[in-house]
Amino acid sequence: MGRGSWIRLRTLILLRWWAVIGQLTALVVAQRTIGLNLDIGLCYMVIGASVISNLVASLVFPINKRLNEAENLAMVLFDLIQLGLLLFLTGGLNNPFSVLIVGPVVVSAASLSSRATVFLGLTAILIVTALARYHLPLITDAGVEMRVPAVFLFGNWAAIVIGIVFLGVYSRWTTTEMHAMSDALQATQMALAREQKLTDLGGVIAAAAHELGTPLATIKLTSSELADELPPESEARADAFLIREQADRCRDILRSMGRAGKDDLHLRRAPLTAVIDEAAGPHAQRGKTLLFDHRPLGNAPRDPPVIPRRPEIIHGLRNLIQNAVDFADSRVWVEARWSERRITLRIMDDGPGYPPHLLGRIGDPLMRRRTRSAAPSRPEYEGMGLGLFIAKTLLERSGADLSFANGTDSFRGDSLRCERIGAVVEVVWPLAELTQYRAEEAGGMGQNLPITH
């Protein structure tokens, strides 16, 4: 559904009623208080057109109807022309309310397509240009014509035209970025929910494999004892062996399924290296060499720190590794370093790297990502940048700080890393953040409960 189909008819009708009330109030004040001699009949006729259109729309269409692009454009264009006619009858650009002609253009920029916004903007500029020259004068009851000097008239015209262009572009860019961010955050939530469901499903599978192991072993033992007691050539003996074979088959199936069930209650935390291996697992057989280098810094323990196996951490790292594998020529390096205060993870490749002029925007949604002369291995990633945004958002939720660079800039003069010329992503976690997660989960560990019907 396009943005032009998001607005309800009820919203535009209410806005138009407010505009009608404001126009009527301005006419009454101008005539009764200021004493302007207006062609009040024609003014009421123009305002009456808005009233009639509102009544027809309210009676003919359902109040919750959502207008399509063409219908929205027609509604806003009607309001623009109606306002232009009212200004023509009340002094043109000499009328201080002429600035309101910017309103329909801003509404269009926020809700309609770029083509419709440009069309309405040009129409508004044409109307303003015509009003600067052609309009009915503002004359008081005493016969005095109220008009601003020519230089101020030109200034009003220039200000309104600049306002149409500037506010239209500003509103368009702002709403476009808001919608892009909203779509990207929705995609992030969907990715996290999917990872959580898969993790939960793995826990169920692991529990099922654990709980069904004992009855299957009993079935196998009982069937073996029955087979030994039955005559060698009897059909019952063959059935007993068949039961034992099927029990073995069930055990093997559950064992293989149980390997995927890594969210058992005793495995909510895992060593850093195990979490990295789990994140990189789906990309290990995609034709690129994954090289791992994990070691402590300074006086840190040799064993890697234990961190939470949270879906956002695994999915975020998986997206970063996936991006590196997609654009690497042949190799991807994953380095993990830990000290007593923080964990640093670097993911590097030997691909083309990030465009230097976009390094400051890496991680923004709907941004063109790295390109290659040949087609990438995952062409659907081209032009969105959503994967990096999801990874950055999820990992930042876990307390990490991310930075993006190119290996040609980071490792220049480093003979040991000179091959890592592609993109470099650095993820840094303060250990205090991960300790907080462990404290939150410590109270909810509980015991593994059996599956009940």
Coordinates of C-alpha atoms in Angstrom, one line a residue:
M1 CA 0.0 0.0 0.0
G2 CA 1.4 3.4 -1.0
R3 CA 1.6 6.4 1.3
G4 CA -1.2 8.0 -0.7
S5 CA -3.6 5.2 0.5
W6 CA -2.9 5.7 4.2
I7 CA -5.1 8.7 4.8
R8 CA -8.8 8.3 5.8
L9 CA -11.5 10.4 4.2
R10 CA -12.6 11.3 7.7
T11 CA -9.3 13.0 8.4
L12 CA -9.5 15.3 5.3
I13 CA -13.1 16.1 6.0
L14 CA -12.4 17.2 9.5
L15 CA -9.4 19.3 8.3
R16 CA -11.7 20.9 5.7
W17 CA -14.3 21.7 8.3
W18 CA -11.7 23.5 10.4
A19 CA -10.6 25.4 7.3
V20 CA -14.2 26.4 6.6
I21 CA -14.6 27.7 10.1
G22 CA -11.4 29.7 9.9
Q23 CA -12.4 31.2 6.5
L24 CA -15.8 32.2 7.8
T25 CA -14.4 33.7 10.9
A26 CA -11.8 35.7 8.9
L27 CA -14.5 37.1 6.6
V28 CA -16.8 38.1 9.5
V29 CA -13.9 39.9 11.3
A30 CA -12.8 41.6 8.1
Q31 CA -16.2 42.9 7.3
R32 CA -17.6 43.7 10.7
T33 CA -14.5 44.7 12.7
I34 CA -12.0 46.0 10.1
G35 CA -14.7 47.4 7.8
L36 CA -13.6 46.0 4.5
N37 CA -15.9 46.2 1.6
L38 CA -15.7 42.6 0.2
D39 CA -17.7 40.8 -2.4
I40 CA -19.2 38.8 0.4
G41 CA -21.6 36.9 -1.9
L42 CA -18.8 35.4 -4.0
C43 CA -16.7 34.7 -0.9
Y44 CA -19.6 32.7 0.7
M45 CA -20.1 30.9 -2.6
V46 CA -16.5 29.8 -2.7
I47 CA -16.6 28.7 1.0
G48 CA -20.0 27.0 0.2
A49 CA -18.3 24.8 -2.4
S50 CA -16.1 23.4 0.4
V51 CA -19.2 22.8 2.6
I52 CA -21.1 21.1 -0.2
S53 CA -18.1 18.8 -1.1
N54 CA -17.7 17.8 2.6
L55 CA -21.4 17.0 2.9
V56 CA -21.4 15.0 -0.4
A57 CA -18.3 13.1 0.7
S58 CA -19.7 12.3 4.1
L59 CA -23.0 11.0 2.7
V60 CA -21.8 9.1 -0.3
F61 CA -18.6 7.4 1.0
P62 CA -18.1 5.4 4.3
I63 CA -16.6 7.6 7.0
N64 CA -13.6 5.1 7.4
K65 CA -12.8 5.0 3.6
R66 CA -9.1 5.3 2.8
L67 CA -8.5 7.3 -0.3
N68 CA -6.2 6.2 -3.0
E69 CA -3.5 8.3 -4.5
A70 CA -5.7 9.9 -7.2
E71 CA -8.5 10.7 -4.7
N72 CA -6.1 12.3 -2.2
L73 CA -4.6 14.3 -5.0
A74 CA -8.0 15.5 -6.1
M75 CA -9.0 16.5 -2.5
V76 CA -5.8 18.5 -1.9
L77 CA -6.0 20.1 -5.4
F78 CA -9.6 21.2 -4.7
D79 CA -8.5 22.8 -1.4
L80 CA -5.6 24.6 -3.2
I81 CA -7.8 26.0 -5.9
Q82 CA -10.6 26.9 -3.4
L83 CA -8.0 28.9 -1.3
G84 CA -6.6 30.5 -4.4
L85 CA -10.1 31.7 -5.5
L86 CA -10.8 33.0 -2.0
L87 CA -7.5 35.0 -2.0
F88 CA -8.4 36.4 -5.5
L89 CA -11.6 37.8 -4.0
T90 CA -9.8 39.2 -0.9
G91 CA -6.8 41.1 -2.2
G92 CA -4.4 38.4 -3.5
L93 CA -1.0 38.7 -2.0
N94 CA -2.0 41.9 -0.2
N95 CA -4.0 39.5 2.1
P96 CA -1.7 38.3 5.0
F97 CA -3.5 35.0 4.9
S98 CA -2.0 34.3 1.5
V99 CA 0.8 32.4 3.2
L100 CA -1.7 29.6 3.9
I101 CA -1.4 28.4 0.3
V102 CA 1.8 26.6 1.5
G103 CA -0.4 24.3 3.6
P104 CA -1.8 22.0 0.8
V105 CA 1.8 21.5 -0.6
V106 CA 3.1 20.4 2.8
V107 CA 0.2 18.0 3.2
S108 CA 1.0 16.6 -0.2
A109 CA 4.7 16.2 0.6
A110 CA 3.9 14.3 3.8
S111 CA 1.3 11.9 2.3
L112 CA 1.4 11.7 -1.5
S113 CA 4.0 10.6 -4.0
S114 CA 6.8 12.8 -5.3
R115 CA 5.1 13.3 -8.6
A116 CA 1.9 14.5 -7.0
T117 CA 3.9 16.8 -4.7
V118 CA 5.8 18.4 -7.6
F119 CA 2.5 18.9 -9.5
L120 CA 0.8 20.5 -6.5
G121 CA 3.9 22.7 -5.8
L122 CA 4.0 24.0 -9.4
T123 CA 0.3 24.6 -9.3
A124 CA 0.6 26.6 -6.0
I125 CA 3.5 28.7 -7.5
L126 CA 1.3 29.4 -10.6
I127 CA -1.6 30.5 -8.4
V128 CA 0.6 32.7 -6.3
T129 CA 2.2 34.3 -9.4
A130 CA -1.3 35.0 -10.8
L131 CA -2.5 36.4 -7.5
A132 CA 0.4 38.8 -7.4
R133 CA -1.0 40.5 -10.6
Y134 CA -4.7 39.6 -10.8
H135 CA -7.0 40.0 -7.7
L136 CA -9.8 42.1 -6.5
P137 CA -8.6 45.0 -4.3
L138 CA -9.2 45.4 -0.6
I139 CA -11.3 48.5 -0.2
T140 CA -12.6 49.9 3.1
D141 CA -16.1 51.3 3.7
A142 CA -14.4 54.8 3.4
G143 CA -13.3 53.9 -0.2
V144 CA -9.6 53.5 0.7
E145 CA -7.8 50.8 -1.1
M146 CA -5.5 48.7 1.1
R147 CA -2.4 47.5 -0.6
V148 CA 1.2 46.9 0.2
P149 CA 4.1 48.6 -1.7
A150 CA 5.3 46.8 -4.8
V151 CA 8.6 45.8 -3.1
F152 CA 6.7 44.2 -0.3
L153 CA 4.4 42.5 -2.7
F154 CA 7.3 41.0 -4.5
G155 CA 8.8 40.0 -1.1
N156 CA 5.5 38.2 -0.2
W157 CA 5.6 36.4 -3.6
A158 CA 9.2 35.4 -3.1
A159 CA 8.7 34.3 0.5
I160 CA 5.7 32.1 -0.4
V161 CA 7.5 30.5 -3.4
I162 CA 10.5 29.8 -1.2
G163 CA 8.2 28.5 1.5
I164 CA 6.5 26.1 -1.0
V165 CA 9.8 24.8 -2.2
F166 CA 11.6 24.6 1.1
L167 CA 8.8 23.3 3.3
G168 CA 7.7 20.9 0.6
V169 CA 11.3 19.4 0.3
Y170 CA 11.8 19.5 4.1
S171 CA 8.5 17.7 4.8
R172 CA 9.2 15.2 2.0
W173 CA 12.7 14.3 3.3
T174 CA 11.6 14.1 6.9
T175 CA 8.6 11.9 6.3
T176 CA 10.5 9.7 3.9
E177 CA 13.2 9.2 6.5
M178 CA 10.6 8.5 9.2
H179 CA 8.9 5.9 7.1
A180 CA 12.2 4.3 6.2
M181 CA 13.2 4.1 9.8
S182 CA 9.8 2.7 10.7
D183 CA 10.0 0.0 8.0
A184 CA 13.5 -0.9 9.1
L185 CA 12.6 -1.1 12.8
Q186 CA 9.6 -3.3 11.8
A187 CA 11.9 -5.6 9.9
T188 CA 14.3 -5.6 12.9
Q189 CA 11.5 -6.7 15.2
M190 CA 10.4 -9.4 12.7
A191 CA 14.0 -10.7 12.5
L192 CA 14.3 -10.7 16.3
A193 CA 10.9 -12.4 16.7
R194 CA 11.9 -15.1 14.1
E195 CA 15.2 -15.7 15.9
Q196 CA 13.4 -16.0 19.2
K197 CA 10.9 -18.4 17.8
L198 CA 13.6 -20.6 16.4
T199 CA 15.5 -20.5 19.7
D200 CA 12.3 -21.4 21.6
L201 CA 11.6 -24.2 19.2
G202 CA 15.1 -25.5 19.7
G203 CA 14.5 -25.6 23.4
V204 CA 11.3 -27.6 23.0
I205 CA 13.2 -30.0 20.7
A206 CA 16.0 -30.4 23.2
A207 CA 13.6 -31.0 26.0
A208 CA 11.7 -33.6 24.0
A209 CA 14.8 -35.4 23.0
H210 CA 15.9 -35.5 26.7
E211 CA 12.5 -36.7 28.1
L212 CA 11.8 -39.3 25.4
G213 CA 15.2 -40.9 25.7
T214 CA 14.3 -43.0 28.7
P215 CA 11.0 -44.5 27.4
L216 CA 12.7 -45.3 24.0
A217 CA 15.5 -47.0 25.8
T218 CA 12.9 -49.0 27.8
I219 CA 11.1 -50.0 24.6
K220 CA 14.4 -51.1 23.0
L221 CA 15.4 -53.2 26.1
T222 CA 11.9 -54.8 26.4
S223 CA 11.8 -55.7 22.7
S224 CA 15.2 -57.2 22.8
E225 CA 14.3 -59.4 25.8
L226 CA 11.1 -60.5 24.0
A227 CA 13.0 -61.4 20.9
D228 CA 15.4 -63.5 22.9
E229 CA 12.5 -65.5 24.4
L230 CA 10.6 -66.1 21.2
P231 CA 11.3 -68.9 18.7
P232 CA 13.9 -68.0 16.0
E233 CA 11.6 -68.4 13.0
S234 CA 8.4 -66.9 14.5
E235 CA 6.8 -63.7 13.1
A236 CA 6.5 -62.3 16.7
R237 CA 10.3 -62.4 17.0
A238 CA 10.6 -60.5 13.7
D239 CA 8.1 -57.9 15.0
A240 CA 10.1 -57.5 18.2
F241 CA 13.3 -56.8 16.2
L242 CA 11.3 -54.3 14.1
I243 CA 10.2 -52.5 17.3
R244 CA 13.8 -52.3 18.4
E245 CA 14.9 -51.0 15.1
Q246 CA 12.2 -48.3 15.1
A247 CA 13.1 -47.3 18.6
D248 CA 16.7 -46.9 17.5
R249 CA 15.5 -44.8 14.6
C250 CA 13.4 -42.6 16.9
R251 CA 16.5 -42.2 19.2
D252 CA 18.6 -41.1 16.2
I253 CA 16.0 -38.6 15.0
L254 CA 15.6 -37.0 18.4
R255 CA 19.4 -36.9 18.8
S256 CA 19.8 -35.0 15.5
M257 CA 16.9 -32.7 16.4
G258 CA 18.3 -32.2 19.9
R259 CA 21.6 -30.8 18.4
A260 CA 19.5 -27.9 17.1
G261 CA 17.9 -27.3 20.5
K262 CA 20.5 -25.1 21.9
D263 CA 18.3 -23.0 24.2
D264 CA 18.1 -25.6 26.9
L265 CA 17.8 -23.9 30.3
H266 CA 21.5 -24.9 31.1
L267 CA 22.7 -23.3 27.8
R268 CA 21.3 -19.8 28.1
R269 CA 24.9 -18.7 28.5
A270 CA 27.8 -20.0 26.5
P271 CA 31.5 -19.1 25.9
L272 CA 32.1 -16.2 23.5
T273 CA 33.7 -18.6 21.0
A274 CA 30.7 -20.9 21.0
V275 CA 28.3 -18.0 20.3
I276 CA 30.5 -16.8 17.5
D277 CA 30.6 -20.3 16.0
E278 CA 26.9 -20.6 16.2
A279 CA 26.4 -17.2 14.5
A280 CA 28.9 -18.1 11.7
G281 CA 27.6 -21.7 11.3
P282 CA 25.1 -21.1 8.5
H283 CA 27.8 -19.3 6.4
A284 CA 30.6 -21.9 6.8
Q285 CA 29.7 -23.8 3.6
R286 CA 29.1 -20.9 1.2
G287 CA 32.3 -21.1 -0.7
K288 CA 34.3 -18.6 1.4
T289 CA 37.0 -19.5 4.0
L290 CA 36.1 -18.4 7.5
L291 CA 39.3 -17.9 9.6
F292 CA 38.8 -17.5 13.4
D293 CA 41.3 -16.0 15.8
H294 CA 40.3 -15.8 19.5
R295 CA 42.7 -14.9 22.3
P296 CA 42.8 -12.8 25.5
L297 CA 44.5 -9.5 26.0
G298 CA 46.9 -8.7 28.9
N299 CA 46.2 -10.5 32.1
A300 CA 42.7 -11.6 31.1
P301 CA 41.9 -15.3 31.6
R302 CA 42.8 -17.7 28.8
D303 CA 39.3 -19.1 28.7
P304 CA 36.9 -17.0 26.8
P305 CA 34.2 -15.1 28.8
V306 CA 30.8 -16.6 29.2
I307 CA 28.1 -14.4 27.6
P308 CA 24.3 -14.7 27.2
R309 CA 23.1 -16.7 24.2
R310 CA 20.5 -14.0 23.4
P311 CA 18.8 -14.0 20.0
E312 CA 19.7 -10.4 19.3
I313 CA 23.4 -11.1 19.7
I314 CA 23.4 -14.2 17.6
H315 CA 21.3 -12.7 14.9
G316 CA 23.2 -9.5 14.8
L317 CA 26.6 -11.3 14.5
R318 CA 25.1 -13.6 11.9
N319 CA 24.1 -10.7 9.7
L320 CA 27.5 -9.1 10.0
I321 CA 29.2 -12.3 9.0
Q322 CA 26.7 -12.9 6.2
N323 CA 27.5 -9.4 4.8
A324 CA 31.2 -10.2 4.9
V325 CA 30.8 -13.5 3.2
D326 CA 28.5 -12.0 0.5
F327 CA 31.2 -9.5 -0.6
A328 CA 34.4 -11.3 0.2
D329 CA 36.6 -12.5 -2.6
S330 CA 37.7 -15.7 -0.8
R331 CA 38.3 -15.2 2.9
V332 CA 36.6 -13.7 6.0
W333 CA 38.4 -13.2 9.3
V334 CA 36.7 -13.2 12.6
E335 CA 38.8 -12.0 15.5
A336 CA 37.7 -12.0 19.2
R337 CA 39.8 -10.3 21.9
W338 CA 38.8 -10.0 25.5
S339 CA 40.2 -8.2 28.5
E340 CA 39.0 -7.8 32.1
R341 CA 36.7 -4.9 31.1
R342 CA 35.5 -5.5 27.5
I343 CA 35.1 -7.8 24.6
T344 CA 36.2 -6.7 21.1
L345 CA 35.1 -8.6 18.0
R346 CA 36.3 -7.7 14.4
I347 CA 34.8 -9.1 11.2
M348 CA 37.0 -8.5 8.2
D349 CA 37.0 -9.6 4.5
D350 CA 39.1 -9.3 1.4
G351 CA 36.3 -7.8 -0.7
P352 CA 35.9 -4.3 -2.2
G353 CA 35.1 -2.7 1.2
Y354 CA 32.6 0.1 1.8
P355 CA 32.5 3.2 -0.5
P356 CA 34.5 5.8 1.4
H357 CA 31.9 8.5 1.0
L358 CA 29.3 6.3 2.7
L359 CA 31.3 5.2 5.7
G360 CA 29.6 7.8 7.9
R361 CA 26.1 6.4 6.9
I362 CA 26.8 2.7 7.3
G363 CA 24.0 1.2 9.3
D364 CA 21.3 3.6 8.1
P365 CA 18.2 1.8 6.6
L366 CA 17.4 1.8 2.9
M367 CA 20.9 2.8 1.9
R368 CA 22.8 1.3 -1.0
R369 CA 25.4 -1.1 0.2
R370 CA 28.7 -2.3 -1.2
T371 CA 28.7 -3.0 -4.9
R372 CA 30.9 -5.2 -7.1
S373 CA 31.5 -5.4 -10.8
A374 CA 30.1 -8.9 -10.8
A375 CA 26.8 -9.9 -9.4
P376 CA 26.8 -10.5 -5.6
S377 CA 26.1 -13.9 -4.3
R378 CA 22.9 -12.6 -2.7
P379 CA 21.6 -10.1 -5.2
E380 CA 18.5 -9.4 -3.1
Y381 CA 20.6 -7.5 -0.7
E382 CA 21.7 -4.9 -3.3
G383 CA 20.4 -1.4 -2.6
M384 CA 18.7 -1.8 0.8
G385 CA 21.3 -1.8 3.6
L386 CA 18.6 -3.3 5.8
G387 CA 20.8 -6.2 7.0
L388 CA 23.4 -4.0 8.5
F389 CA 20.8 -1.8 10.0
I390 CA 19.2 -4.8 11.7
A391 CA 22.5 -6.1 12.9
K392 CA 23.5 -2.7 14.3
T393 CA 20.2 -2.1 16.0
L394 CA 20.1 -5.6 17.6
L395 CA 23.7 -5.5 18.8
E396 CA 23.3 -2.0 20.2
R397 CA 20.3 -3.3 22.2
S398 CA 22.7 -5.7 23.8
G399 CA 25.0 -2.9 24.9
A400 CA 27.6 -3.1 22.0
D401 CA 29.2 -0.2 20.1
L402 CA 29.8 -0.7 16.4
S403 CA 32.2 1.0 14.1
F404 CA 32.7 0.5 10.3
A405 CA 35.9 1.0 8.4
N406 CA 37.9 -0.3 5.4
G407 CA 41.0 -2.5 5.8
T408 CA 43.0 -0.4 3.4
D409 CA 42.7 2.4 5.9
S410 CA 42.9 0.5 9.1
F411 CA 45.7 -2.0 8.4
R412 CA 48.0 0.1 6.1
G413 CA 51.5 -0.9 6.9
D414 CA 50.5 -3.9 9.0
S415 CA 52.3 -6.9 7.3
L416 CA 50.2 -9.4 9.3
R417 CA 46.9 -8.0 8.2
C418 CA 47.7 -6.6 4.8
E419 CA 45.4 -9.1 3.1
R420 CA 42.3 -7.8 5.0
I421 CA 41.6 -5.0 2.5
G422 CA 37.8 -5.2 2.6
A423 CA 35.3 -4.0 5.1
V424 CA 36.0 -4.0 8.8
V425 CA 33.3 -4.1 11.4
E426 CA 34.3 -3.7 15.1
V427 CA 31.9 -4.7 17.8
V428 CA 32.8 -3.7 21.4
W429 CA 30.9 -4.9 24.5
P430 CA 31.7 -3.6 28.0
L431 CA 31.7 -6.7 30.2
A432 CA 29.4 -4.8 32.6
E433 CA 26.6 -4.8 30.0
L434 CA 26.8 -8.6 29.5
T435 CA 27.1 -9.1 33.3
Q436 CA 23.8 -7.2 33.6
Y437 CA 22.2 -9.7 31.2
R438 CA 23.5 -12.6 33.3
A439 CA 22.1 -11.1 36.4
E440 CA 18.7 -10.7 34.8
E441 CA 18.7 -14.3 33.7
A442 CA 20.1 -15.8 36.9
G443 CA 16.9 -15.6 38.8
G444 CA 14.8 -17.2 36.1
M445 CA 16.9 -20.3 35.4
G446 CA 14.8 -22.8 37.3
Q447 CA 14.9 -26.5 36.5
N448 CA 14.2 -28.4 33.3
L449 CA 10.6 -29.5 33.6
P450 CA 9.2 -32.6 31.9
I451 CA 6.9 -32.3 29.0
T452 CA 3.3 -33.0 30.0
H453 CA 0.2 -33.5 27.8

